[in-house]
mmCIF file of C-alpha atoms and ligand atoms in Angstrom:
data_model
loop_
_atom_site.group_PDB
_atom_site.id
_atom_site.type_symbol
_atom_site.label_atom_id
_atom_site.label_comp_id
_atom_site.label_asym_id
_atom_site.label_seq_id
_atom_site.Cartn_x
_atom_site.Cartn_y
_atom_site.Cartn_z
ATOM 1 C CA UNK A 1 116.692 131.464 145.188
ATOM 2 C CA UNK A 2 114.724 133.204 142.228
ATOM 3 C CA UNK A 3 111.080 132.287 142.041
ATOM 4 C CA UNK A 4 109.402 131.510 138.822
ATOM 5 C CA UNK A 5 105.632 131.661 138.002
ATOM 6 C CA UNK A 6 104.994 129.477 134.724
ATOM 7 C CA UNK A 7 101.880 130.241 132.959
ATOM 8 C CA UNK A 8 101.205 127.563 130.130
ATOM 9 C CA UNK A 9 97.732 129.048 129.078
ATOM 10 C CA UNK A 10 95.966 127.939 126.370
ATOM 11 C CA UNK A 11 96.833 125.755 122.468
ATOM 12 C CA UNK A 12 100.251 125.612 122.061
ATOM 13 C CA UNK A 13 101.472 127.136 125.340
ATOM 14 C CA UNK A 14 101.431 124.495 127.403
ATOM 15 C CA UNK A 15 103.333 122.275 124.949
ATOM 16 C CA UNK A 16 106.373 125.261 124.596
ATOM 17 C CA UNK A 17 105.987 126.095 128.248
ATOM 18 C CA UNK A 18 106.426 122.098 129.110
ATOM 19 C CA UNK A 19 110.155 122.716 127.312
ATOM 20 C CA UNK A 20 111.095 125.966 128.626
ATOM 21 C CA UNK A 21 111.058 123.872 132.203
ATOM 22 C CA UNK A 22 112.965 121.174 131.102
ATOM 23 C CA UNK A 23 115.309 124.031 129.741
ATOM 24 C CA UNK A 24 115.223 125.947 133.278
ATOM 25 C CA UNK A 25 116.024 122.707 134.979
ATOM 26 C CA UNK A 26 118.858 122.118 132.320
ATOM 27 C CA UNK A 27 120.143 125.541 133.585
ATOM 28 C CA UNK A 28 119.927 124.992 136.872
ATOM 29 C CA UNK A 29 122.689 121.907 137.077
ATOM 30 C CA UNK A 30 124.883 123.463 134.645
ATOM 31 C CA UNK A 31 125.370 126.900 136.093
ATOM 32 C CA UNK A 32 124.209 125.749 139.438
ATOM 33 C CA UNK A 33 121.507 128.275 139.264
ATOM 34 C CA UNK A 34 118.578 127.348 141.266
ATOM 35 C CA UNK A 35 114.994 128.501 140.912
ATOM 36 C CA UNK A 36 111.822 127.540 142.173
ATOM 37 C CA UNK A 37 108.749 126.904 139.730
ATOM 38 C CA UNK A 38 105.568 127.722 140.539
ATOM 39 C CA UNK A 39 102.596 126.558 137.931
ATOM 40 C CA UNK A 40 99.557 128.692 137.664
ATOM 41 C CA UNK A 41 96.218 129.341 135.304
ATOM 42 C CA UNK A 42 95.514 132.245 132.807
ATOM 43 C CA UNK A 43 93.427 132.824 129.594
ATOM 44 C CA UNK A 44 90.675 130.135 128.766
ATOM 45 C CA UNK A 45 92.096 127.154 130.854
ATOM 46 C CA UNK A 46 91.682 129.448 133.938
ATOM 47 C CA UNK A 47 87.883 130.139 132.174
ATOM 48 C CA UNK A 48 87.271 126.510 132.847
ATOM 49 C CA UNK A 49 89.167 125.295 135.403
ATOM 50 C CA UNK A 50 88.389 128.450 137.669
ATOM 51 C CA UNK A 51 85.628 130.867 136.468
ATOM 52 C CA UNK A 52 87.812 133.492 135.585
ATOM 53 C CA UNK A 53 90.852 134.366 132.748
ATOM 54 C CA UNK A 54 92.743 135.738 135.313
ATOM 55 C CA UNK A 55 92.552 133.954 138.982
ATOM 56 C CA UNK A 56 93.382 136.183 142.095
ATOM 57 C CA UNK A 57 95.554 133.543 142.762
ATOM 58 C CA UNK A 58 97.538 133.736 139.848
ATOM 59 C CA UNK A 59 97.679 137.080 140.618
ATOM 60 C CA UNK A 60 98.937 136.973 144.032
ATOM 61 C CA UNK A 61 101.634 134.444 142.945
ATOM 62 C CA UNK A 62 102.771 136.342 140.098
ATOM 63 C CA UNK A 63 103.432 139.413 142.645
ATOM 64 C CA UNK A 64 105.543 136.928 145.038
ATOM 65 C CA UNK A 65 107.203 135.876 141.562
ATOM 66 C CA UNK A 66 110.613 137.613 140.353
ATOM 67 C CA UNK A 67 109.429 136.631 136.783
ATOM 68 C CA UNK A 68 106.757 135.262 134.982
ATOM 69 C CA UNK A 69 107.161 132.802 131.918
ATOM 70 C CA UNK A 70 103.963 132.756 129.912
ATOM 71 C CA UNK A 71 102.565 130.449 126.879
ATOM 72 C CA UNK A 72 99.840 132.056 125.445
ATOM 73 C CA UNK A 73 96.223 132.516 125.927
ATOM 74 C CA UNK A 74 93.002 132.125 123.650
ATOM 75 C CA UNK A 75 91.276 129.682 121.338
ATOM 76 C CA UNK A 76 87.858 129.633 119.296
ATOM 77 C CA UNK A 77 86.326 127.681 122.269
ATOM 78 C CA UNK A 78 86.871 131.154 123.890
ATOM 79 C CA UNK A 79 85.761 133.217 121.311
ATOM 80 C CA UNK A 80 82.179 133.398 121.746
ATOM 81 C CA UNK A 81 82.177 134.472 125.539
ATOM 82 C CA UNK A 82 81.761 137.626 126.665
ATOM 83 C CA UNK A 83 84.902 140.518 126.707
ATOM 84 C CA UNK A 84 85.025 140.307 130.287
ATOM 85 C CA UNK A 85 85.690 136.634 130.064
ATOM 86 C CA UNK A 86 87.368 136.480 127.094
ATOM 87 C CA UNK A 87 91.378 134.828 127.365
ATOM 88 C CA UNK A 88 92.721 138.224 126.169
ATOM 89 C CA UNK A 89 91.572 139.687 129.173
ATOM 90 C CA UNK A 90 94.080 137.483 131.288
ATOM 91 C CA UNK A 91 96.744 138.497 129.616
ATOM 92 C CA UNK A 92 95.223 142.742 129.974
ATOM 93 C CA UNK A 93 94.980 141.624 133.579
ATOM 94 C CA UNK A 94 98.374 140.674 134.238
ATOM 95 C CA UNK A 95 100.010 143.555 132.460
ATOM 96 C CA UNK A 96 97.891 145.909 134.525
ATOM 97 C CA UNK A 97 98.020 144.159 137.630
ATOM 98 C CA UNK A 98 101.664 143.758 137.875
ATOM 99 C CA UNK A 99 102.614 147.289 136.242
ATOM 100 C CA UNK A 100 104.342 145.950 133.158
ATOM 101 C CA UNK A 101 104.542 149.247 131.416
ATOM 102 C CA UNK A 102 107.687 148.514 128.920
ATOM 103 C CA UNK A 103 107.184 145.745 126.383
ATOM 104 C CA UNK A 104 110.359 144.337 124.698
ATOM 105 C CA UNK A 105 110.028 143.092 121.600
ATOM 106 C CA UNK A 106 113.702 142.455 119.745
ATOM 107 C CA UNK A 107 113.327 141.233 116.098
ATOM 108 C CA UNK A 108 116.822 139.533 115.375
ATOM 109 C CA UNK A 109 117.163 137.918 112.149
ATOM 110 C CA UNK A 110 119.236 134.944 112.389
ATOM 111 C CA UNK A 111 121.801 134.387 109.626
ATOM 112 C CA UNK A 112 120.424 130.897 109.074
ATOM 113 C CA UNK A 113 116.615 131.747 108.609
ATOM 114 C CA UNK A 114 117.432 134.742 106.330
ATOM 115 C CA UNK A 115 115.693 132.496 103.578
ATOM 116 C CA UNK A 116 112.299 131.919 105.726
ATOM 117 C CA UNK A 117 111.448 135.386 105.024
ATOM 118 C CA UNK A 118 109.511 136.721 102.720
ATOM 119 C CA UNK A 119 111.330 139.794 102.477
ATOM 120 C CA UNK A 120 114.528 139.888 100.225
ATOM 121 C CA UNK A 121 117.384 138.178 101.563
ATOM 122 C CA UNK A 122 119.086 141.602 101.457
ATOM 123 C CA UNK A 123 116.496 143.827 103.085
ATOM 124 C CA UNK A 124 116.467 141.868 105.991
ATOM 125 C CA UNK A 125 119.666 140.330 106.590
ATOM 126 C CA UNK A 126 121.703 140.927 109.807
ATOM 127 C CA UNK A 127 118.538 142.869 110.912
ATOM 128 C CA UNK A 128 118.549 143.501 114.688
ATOM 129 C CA UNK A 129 116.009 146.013 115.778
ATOM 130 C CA UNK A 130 114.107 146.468 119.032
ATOM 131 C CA UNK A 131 110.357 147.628 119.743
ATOM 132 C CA UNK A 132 109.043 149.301 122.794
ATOM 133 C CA UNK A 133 105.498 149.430 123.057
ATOM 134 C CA UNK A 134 103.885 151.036 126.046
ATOM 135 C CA UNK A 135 101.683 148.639 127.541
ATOM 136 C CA UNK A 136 99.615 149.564 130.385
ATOM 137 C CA UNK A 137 97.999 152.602 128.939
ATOM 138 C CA UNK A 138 96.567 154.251 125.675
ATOM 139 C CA UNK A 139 93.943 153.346 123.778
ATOM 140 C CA UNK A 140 94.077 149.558 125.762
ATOM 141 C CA UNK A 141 92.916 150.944 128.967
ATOM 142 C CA UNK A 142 91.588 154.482 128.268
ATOM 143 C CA UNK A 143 88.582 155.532 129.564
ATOM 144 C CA UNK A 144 85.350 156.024 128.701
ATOM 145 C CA UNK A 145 85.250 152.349 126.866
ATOM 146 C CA UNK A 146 81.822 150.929 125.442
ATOM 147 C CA UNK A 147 78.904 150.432 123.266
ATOM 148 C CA UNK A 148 75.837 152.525 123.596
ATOM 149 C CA UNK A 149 72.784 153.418 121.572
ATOM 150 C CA UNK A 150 72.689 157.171 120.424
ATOM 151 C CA UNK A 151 69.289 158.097 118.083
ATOM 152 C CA UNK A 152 68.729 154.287 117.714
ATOM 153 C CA UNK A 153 72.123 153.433 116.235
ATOM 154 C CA UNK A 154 74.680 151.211 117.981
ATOM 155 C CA UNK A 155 77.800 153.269 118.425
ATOM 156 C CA UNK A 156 81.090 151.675 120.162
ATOM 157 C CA UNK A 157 83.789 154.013 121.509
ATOM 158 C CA UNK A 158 87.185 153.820 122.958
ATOM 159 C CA UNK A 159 89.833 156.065 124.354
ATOM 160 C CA UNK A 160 93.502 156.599 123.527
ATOM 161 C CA UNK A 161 94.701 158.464 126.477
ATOM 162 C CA UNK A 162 98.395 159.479 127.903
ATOM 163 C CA UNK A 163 99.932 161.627 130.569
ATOM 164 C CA UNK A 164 102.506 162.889 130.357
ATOM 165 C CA UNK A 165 104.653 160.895 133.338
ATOM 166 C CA UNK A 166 103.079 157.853 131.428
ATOM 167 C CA UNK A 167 104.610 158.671 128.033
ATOM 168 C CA UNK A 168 108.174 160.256 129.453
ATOM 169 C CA UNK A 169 109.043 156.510 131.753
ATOM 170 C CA UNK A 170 108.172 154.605 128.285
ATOM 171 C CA UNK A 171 110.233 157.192 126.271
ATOM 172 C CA UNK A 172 112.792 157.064 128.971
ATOM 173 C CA UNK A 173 113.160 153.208 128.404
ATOM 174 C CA UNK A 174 113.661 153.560 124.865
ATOM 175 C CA UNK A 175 116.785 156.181 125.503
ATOM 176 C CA UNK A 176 117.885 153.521 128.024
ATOM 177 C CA UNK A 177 117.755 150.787 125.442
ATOM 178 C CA UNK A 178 119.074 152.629 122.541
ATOM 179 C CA UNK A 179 122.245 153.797 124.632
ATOM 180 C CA UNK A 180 123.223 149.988 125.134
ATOM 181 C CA UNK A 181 123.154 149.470 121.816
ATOM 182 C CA UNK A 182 123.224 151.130 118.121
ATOM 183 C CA UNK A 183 122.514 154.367 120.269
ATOM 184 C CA UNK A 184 119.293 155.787 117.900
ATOM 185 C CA UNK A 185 115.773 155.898 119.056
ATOM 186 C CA UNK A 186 112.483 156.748 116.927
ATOM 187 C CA UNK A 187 109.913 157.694 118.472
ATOM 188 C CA UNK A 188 106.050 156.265 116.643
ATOM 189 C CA UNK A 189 103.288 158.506 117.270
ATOM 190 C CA UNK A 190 100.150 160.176 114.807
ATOM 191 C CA UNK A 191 101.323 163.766 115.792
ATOM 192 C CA UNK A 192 99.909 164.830 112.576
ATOM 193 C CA UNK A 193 96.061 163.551 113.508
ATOM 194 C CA UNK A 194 95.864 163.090 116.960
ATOM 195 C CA UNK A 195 95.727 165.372 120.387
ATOM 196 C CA UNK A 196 97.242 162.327 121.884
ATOM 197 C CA UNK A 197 100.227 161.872 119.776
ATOM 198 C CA UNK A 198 100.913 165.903 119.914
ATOM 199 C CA UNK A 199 101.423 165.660 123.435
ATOM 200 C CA UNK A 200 103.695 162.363 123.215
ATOM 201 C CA UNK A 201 106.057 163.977 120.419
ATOM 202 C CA UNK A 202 106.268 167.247 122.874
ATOM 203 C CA UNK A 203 107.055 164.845 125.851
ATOM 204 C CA UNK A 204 109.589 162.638 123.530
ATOM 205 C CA UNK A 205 111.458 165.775 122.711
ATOM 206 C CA UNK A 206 111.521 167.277 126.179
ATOM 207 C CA UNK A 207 113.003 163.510 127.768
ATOM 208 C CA UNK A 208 115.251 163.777 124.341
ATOM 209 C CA UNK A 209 117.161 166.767 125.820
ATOM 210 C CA UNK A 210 117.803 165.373 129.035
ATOM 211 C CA UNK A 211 119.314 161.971 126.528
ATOM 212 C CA UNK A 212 122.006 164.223 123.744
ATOM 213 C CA UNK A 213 124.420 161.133 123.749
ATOM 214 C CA UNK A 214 121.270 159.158 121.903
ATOM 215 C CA UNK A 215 119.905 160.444 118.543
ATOM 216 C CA UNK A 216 116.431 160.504 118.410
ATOM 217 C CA UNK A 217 114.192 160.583 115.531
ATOM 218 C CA UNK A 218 109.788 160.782 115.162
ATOM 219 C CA UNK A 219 107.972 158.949 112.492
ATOM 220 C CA UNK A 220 104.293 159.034 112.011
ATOM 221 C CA UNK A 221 102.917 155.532 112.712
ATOM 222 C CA UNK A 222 101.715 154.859 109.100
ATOM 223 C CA UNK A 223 105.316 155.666 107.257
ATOM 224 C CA UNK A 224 106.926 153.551 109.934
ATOM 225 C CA UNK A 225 105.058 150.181 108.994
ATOM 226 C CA UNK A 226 105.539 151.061 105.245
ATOM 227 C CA UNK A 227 109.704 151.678 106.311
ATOM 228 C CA UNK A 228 109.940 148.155 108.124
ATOM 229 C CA UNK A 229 108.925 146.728 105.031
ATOM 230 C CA UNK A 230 110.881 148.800 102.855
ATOM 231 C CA UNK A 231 113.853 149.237 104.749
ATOM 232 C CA UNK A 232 113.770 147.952 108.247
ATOM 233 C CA UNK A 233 117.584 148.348 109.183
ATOM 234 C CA UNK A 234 117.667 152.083 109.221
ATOM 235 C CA UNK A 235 115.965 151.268 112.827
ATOM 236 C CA UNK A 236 117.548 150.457 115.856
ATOM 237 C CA UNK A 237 115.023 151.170 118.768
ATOM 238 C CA UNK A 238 111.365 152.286 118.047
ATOM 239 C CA UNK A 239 109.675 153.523 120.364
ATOM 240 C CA UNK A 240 105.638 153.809 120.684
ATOM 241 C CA UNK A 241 102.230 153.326 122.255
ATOM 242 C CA UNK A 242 100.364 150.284 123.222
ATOM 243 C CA UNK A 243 98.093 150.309 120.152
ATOM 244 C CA UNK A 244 100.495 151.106 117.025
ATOM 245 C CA UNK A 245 103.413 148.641 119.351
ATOM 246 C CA UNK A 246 100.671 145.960 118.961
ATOM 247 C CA UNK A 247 100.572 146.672 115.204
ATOM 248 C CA UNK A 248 104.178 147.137 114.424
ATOM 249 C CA UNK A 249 105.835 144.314 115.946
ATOM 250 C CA UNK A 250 103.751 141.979 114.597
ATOM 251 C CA UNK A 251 104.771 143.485 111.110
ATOM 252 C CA UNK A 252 108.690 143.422 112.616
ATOM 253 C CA UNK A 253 108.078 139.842 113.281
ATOM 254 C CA UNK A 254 107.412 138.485 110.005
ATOM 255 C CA UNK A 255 110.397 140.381 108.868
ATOM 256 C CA UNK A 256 112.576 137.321 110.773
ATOM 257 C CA UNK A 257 110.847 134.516 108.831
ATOM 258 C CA UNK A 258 108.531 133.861 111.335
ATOM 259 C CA UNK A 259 106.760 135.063 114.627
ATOM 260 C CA UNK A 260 107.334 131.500 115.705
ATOM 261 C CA UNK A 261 111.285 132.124 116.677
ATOM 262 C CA UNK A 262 110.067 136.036 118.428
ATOM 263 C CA UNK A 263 110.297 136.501 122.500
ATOM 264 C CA UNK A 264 109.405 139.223 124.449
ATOM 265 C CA UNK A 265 109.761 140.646 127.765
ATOM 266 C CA UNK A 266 107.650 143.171 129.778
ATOM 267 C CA UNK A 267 108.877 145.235 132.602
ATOM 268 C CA UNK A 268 107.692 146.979 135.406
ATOM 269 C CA UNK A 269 109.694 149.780 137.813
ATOM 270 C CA UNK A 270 111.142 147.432 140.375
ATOM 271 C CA UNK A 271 112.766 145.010 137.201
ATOM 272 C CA UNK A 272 110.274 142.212 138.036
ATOM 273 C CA UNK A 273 109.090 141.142 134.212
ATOM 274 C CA UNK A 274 106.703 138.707 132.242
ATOM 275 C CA UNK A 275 108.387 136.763 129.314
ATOM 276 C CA UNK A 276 106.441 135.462 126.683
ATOM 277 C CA UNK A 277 106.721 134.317 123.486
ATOM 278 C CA UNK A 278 105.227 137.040 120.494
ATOM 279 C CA UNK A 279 102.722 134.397 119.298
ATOM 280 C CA UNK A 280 99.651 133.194 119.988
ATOM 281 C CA UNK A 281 98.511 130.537 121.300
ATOM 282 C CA UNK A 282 97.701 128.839 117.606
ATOM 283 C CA UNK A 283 94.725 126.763 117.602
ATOM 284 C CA UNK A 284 95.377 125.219 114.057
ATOM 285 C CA UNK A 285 98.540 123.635 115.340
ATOM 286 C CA UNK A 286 97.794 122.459 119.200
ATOM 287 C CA UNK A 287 98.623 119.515 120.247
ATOM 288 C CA UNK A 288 100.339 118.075 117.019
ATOM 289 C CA UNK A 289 103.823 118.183 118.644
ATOM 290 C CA UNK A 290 104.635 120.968 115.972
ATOM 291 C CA UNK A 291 105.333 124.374 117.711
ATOM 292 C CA UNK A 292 108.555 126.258 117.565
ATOM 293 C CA UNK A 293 109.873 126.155 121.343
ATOM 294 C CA UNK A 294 112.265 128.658 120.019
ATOM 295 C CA UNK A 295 110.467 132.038 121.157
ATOM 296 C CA UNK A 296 109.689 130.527 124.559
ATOM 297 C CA UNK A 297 113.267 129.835 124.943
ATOM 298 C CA UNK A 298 114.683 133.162 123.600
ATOM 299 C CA UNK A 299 111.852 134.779 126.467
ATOM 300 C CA UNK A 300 113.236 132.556 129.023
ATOM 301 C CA UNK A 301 116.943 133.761 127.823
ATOM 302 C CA UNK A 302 115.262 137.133 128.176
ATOM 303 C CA UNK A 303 114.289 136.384 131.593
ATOM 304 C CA UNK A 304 117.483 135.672 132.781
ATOM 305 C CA UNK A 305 118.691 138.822 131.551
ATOM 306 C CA UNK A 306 116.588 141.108 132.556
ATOM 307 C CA UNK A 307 115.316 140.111 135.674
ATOM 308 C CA UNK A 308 117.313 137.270 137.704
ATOM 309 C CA UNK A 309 120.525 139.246 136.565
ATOM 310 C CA UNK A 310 122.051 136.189 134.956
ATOM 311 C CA UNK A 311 123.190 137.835 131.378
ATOM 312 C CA UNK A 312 125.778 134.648 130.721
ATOM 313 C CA UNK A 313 122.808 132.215 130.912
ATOM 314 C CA UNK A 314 121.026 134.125 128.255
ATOM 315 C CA UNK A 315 124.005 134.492 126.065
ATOM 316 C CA UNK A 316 124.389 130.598 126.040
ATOM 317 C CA UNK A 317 120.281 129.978 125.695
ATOM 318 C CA UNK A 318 120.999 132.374 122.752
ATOM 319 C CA UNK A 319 124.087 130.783 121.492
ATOM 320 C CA UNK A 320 122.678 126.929 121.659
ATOM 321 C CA UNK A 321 119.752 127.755 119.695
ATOM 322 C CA UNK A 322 121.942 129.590 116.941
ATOM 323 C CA UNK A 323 123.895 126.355 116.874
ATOM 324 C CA UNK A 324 120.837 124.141 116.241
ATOM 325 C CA UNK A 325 119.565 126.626 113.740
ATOM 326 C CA UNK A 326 122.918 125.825 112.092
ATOM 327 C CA UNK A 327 122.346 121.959 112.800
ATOM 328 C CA UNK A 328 120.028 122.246 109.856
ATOM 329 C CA UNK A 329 117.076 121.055 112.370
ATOM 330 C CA UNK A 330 113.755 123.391 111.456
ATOM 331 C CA UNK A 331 110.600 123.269 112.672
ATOM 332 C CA UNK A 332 107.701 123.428 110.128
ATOM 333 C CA UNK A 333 107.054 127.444 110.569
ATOM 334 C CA UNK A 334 110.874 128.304 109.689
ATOM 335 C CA UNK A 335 111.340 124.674 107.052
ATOM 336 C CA UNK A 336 113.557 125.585 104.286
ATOM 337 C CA UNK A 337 114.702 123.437 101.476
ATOM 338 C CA UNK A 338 117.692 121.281 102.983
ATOM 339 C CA UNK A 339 116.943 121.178 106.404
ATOM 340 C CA UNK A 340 115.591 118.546 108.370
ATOM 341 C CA UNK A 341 112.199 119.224 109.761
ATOM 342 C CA UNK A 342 111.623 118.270 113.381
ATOM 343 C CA UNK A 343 109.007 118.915 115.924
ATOM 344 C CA UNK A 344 108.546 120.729 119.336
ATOM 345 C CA UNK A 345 110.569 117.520 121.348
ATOM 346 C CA UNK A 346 113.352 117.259 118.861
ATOM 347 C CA UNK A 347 113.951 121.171 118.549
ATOM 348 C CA UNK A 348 113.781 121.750 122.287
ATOM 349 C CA UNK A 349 116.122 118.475 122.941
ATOM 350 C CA UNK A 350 118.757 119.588 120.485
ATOM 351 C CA UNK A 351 118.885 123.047 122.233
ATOM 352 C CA UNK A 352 119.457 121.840 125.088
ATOM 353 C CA UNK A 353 122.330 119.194 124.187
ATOM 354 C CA UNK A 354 123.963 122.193 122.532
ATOM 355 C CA UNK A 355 123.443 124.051 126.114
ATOM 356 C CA UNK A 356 125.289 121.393 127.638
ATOM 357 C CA UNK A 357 127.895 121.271 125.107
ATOM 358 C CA UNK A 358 128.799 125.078 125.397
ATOM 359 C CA UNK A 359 129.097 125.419 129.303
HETATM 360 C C1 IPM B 401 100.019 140.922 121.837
HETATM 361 C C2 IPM B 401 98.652 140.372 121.579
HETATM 362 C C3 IPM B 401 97.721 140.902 122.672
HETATM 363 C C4 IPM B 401 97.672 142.398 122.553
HETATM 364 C C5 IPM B 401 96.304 140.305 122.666
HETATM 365 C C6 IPM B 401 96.329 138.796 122.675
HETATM 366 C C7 IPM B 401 95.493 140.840 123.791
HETATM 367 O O1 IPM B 401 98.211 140.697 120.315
HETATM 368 O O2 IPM B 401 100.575 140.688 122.927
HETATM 369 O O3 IPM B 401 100.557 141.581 120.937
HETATM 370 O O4 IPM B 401 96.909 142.943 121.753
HETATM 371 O O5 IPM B 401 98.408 143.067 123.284
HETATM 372 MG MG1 MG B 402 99.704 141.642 119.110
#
C-alpha cells in the first residue's frame, strides 16, 4: 500500500488539497488502488499551530511517505515575521530535507483554454513544453547568505553556487525527459556574465556527449524569457537553475491562460517526489469557494506517474479534466465568454464524475 503525506498549508491549499482527497479516494475504488493518507502541517499554519514552518514531524512523515501532495504555503499574516519563520521557509525545508533536486514543471496548453491567454491564440496553441529547475542548490541555498554593515552601510549578499555533480544529475534529468518526448533539451544559464553559469554550460556539454540521440541547445537566461513570449513552441525541455527555473516557469505559466490549471512535481534519487500545484497559496481568494482544483489534480495525476508507478491513473485524472474543460464548466481564473462559471466544489465534482465515467 502507497503512503501519502497531504500537506494543505496555508489560503487556498487546504480548500484544493480537501478535493485532491476526495479525488484519491475516487481512485482508489475505481482502480482498486489503495493508499494511505497521512495529514500534516507546513508554512504559516505550522507557524501557529506548532512554532515552526516546517515541524520535525512533518518531516519525519514525509521521509516514511512515497509522495507528498502539497497546497501551498504563505499569507500577509506571515509576512511580517522573521525569514527564519517565514512560510517560504517550509516549503525551502522540505525540498532540502527530502533531496528534491529535479523540479517538474510541464506547461500544457489545453485546446479549450487557448482563449484564457493573453498570448495570441496562435503563439500558444498546442503548446506543450516542460521546465526543469534545479532546486536544492544555487543561489537558494548558497553560502555565505546575509546582511551586514560594511563602512556604515547596510549591504545584503547571497551566493549562486554549483558543483559540478550538482549541475550534471539536473542536466542528466533534462536528457532523460527530453528523450521521452520531443527529444530537444536547452539548457538556461548566464554563461556570458557569470563564473557560475560558465561552469554549468561546460558541464551541460560534457553530460551532452554522453546523450547524442537528444539535441541539445544553450540560451542565455534573459533571451529565453523574451523567446517564451515570443515564440514558446520552439521549446520542448528547458533546462536550468533554481533561481532563473523560479523566474521562467512562472512566465511559462501564464502562457496556458493561467497558473491556476499548472502542477508540478519534484524528485529526489530514490523516485520519492512532492507534488504541488505552481501557485500560491492566494490570499485575495481564500476561503470564497473559488480556487481552481485543477493544478492540484494535474500534481496528484503527476504523482501517480512518477512515483506510485500508476501511469493509467494519471492518463484518466488527465483525460477527465480535459473533458470538463470541454463541459464548458470554468472556474473564475480560466472564465471565458460562453462558459459556465463554477467554483472549487463544482469543478472538482465534475472531474471526478467524468473519472468515473471513463474507467
Ligand atoms: C515556487 C515559489 C517558491 C520558490 C517560494 C514560495 C519559496 O515561488 O515554488 O516557485 O521561490 O521556489
Ligand atoms: Mg516561483
Amino acid at each position: 500500500m502507497s503512503k501519502i503525506l497531504v500537506l494543505p498549508g496555508d489560503g487556498i491549499g487546504t480548500e484544493i488539497i480537501d478535493e485532491a482527497i476526495k479525488l484519491i479516494s475516487a481512485v482508489e475504488s475505481l482502480f482498486g488502488f489503495h493508499c494511505e493518507i497521512e495529514q500534516g502541517l507546513i508554512g504559516g499554519i505550522a507557524v501557529d499551530q506548532a512554532g515552526s514552518p516546517l515541524p520535525e514531524q512533518t518531516v519525519a512523515l514525509a521521509k516514511q511517505a512515497d509522495a507528498v501532495l502539497l497546497g501551498a504555503v504563505g499569507g500577509p499574516k506571515w509576512d511580517q515575521l522573521d525569514r527564519h519563520l517565514r512560510p517560504e521557509r517550509g516549503l525551502l525545508g522540505i525540498r532540502a530535507e527530502l533531496g528534491l533536486f529535479a523540479n517538474l514543471r510541464p506547461a500544457i496548453l489545453f485546446p479549450q483554454l487557448a482563449a484564457a491567454s493573453t498570448l495570441k491564440e496562435e503563439v500558444v496553441s498546442g503548446l506543450d513544453i516542460l521546465i526543469i529547475r534545479e532546486l536544492t542548490g544555487g543561489i537558494y541555498f548558497g553560502e555565505p547568505r546575509g546582511e551586514k554593515v560594511v563602512d556604515g552601510k547596510r549591504v545584503g549578499f547571497n551566493t549562486m553556487i554549483y558543483q559540478e555533480d550538482e549541475i550534471a544529475r539536473i542536466v542528466q534529468a533534462g536528457f532523460d525527459a527530453a528523450r521521452k518526448r520531443g527529444g530537444r533539451l536547452c539548457s538556461v544559464d548566464k554563461a556570458n556574465v557569470l563564473d557560475v553559469s560558465g561552469l554549468w554550460r561546460d558541464v551541460a556539454t560534457a553530460v551532452g556527449e554522453k546523450n547524442p540521440d537528444v539535441e541539445l541547445s544553450h540560451m542565455y537566461v534573459d533571451n529565453a524569457a523574451m523567446q517564451l513570449v515570443r515564440a514558446p513552441k520552439q521549446f520542448d525541455v528547458m533546462v536550468t537553475g533554481n533561481l532563473f527555473g523560479d523566474i521562467l516557469s512562472d512566465c511559462a505559466a501564464m502562457l496556458t491562460g493561467s497558473i491556476g490549471m499548472l502542477p508540478s512535481a519534484s524528485l529526489n534519487e530514490s523516485g520519492a517526489g512532492m507534488y504541488e500545484p505552481v501557485h500560491g497559496s492566494a490570499p485575495d481568494i481564500a476561503g470564497t469557494g473559488q480556487a481552481n482544483p485543477l493544478a492540484t489534480f494535474l500534481s496528484t495525476a503527476m504523482m501517480y506517474r512518477h512515483s506510485l508507478e500508476r501511469a493509467d491513473i494519471a492518463d484518466a485524472i488527465e483525460a477527465a479534466v480535459s473533458a470538463v474543460l470541454d463541459q464548458g464548466l470554468r472556474t473564475g481564473d480560466i472564465f471565458s465568454d460562453g462558459c459556465k462559471k463554477v467554483g472549487t466544489l463544482e469543478m472538482s465534482g465534475a472531474v471526478i464524475n467524468a473519472l468515473q465515467q471513463t474507467d
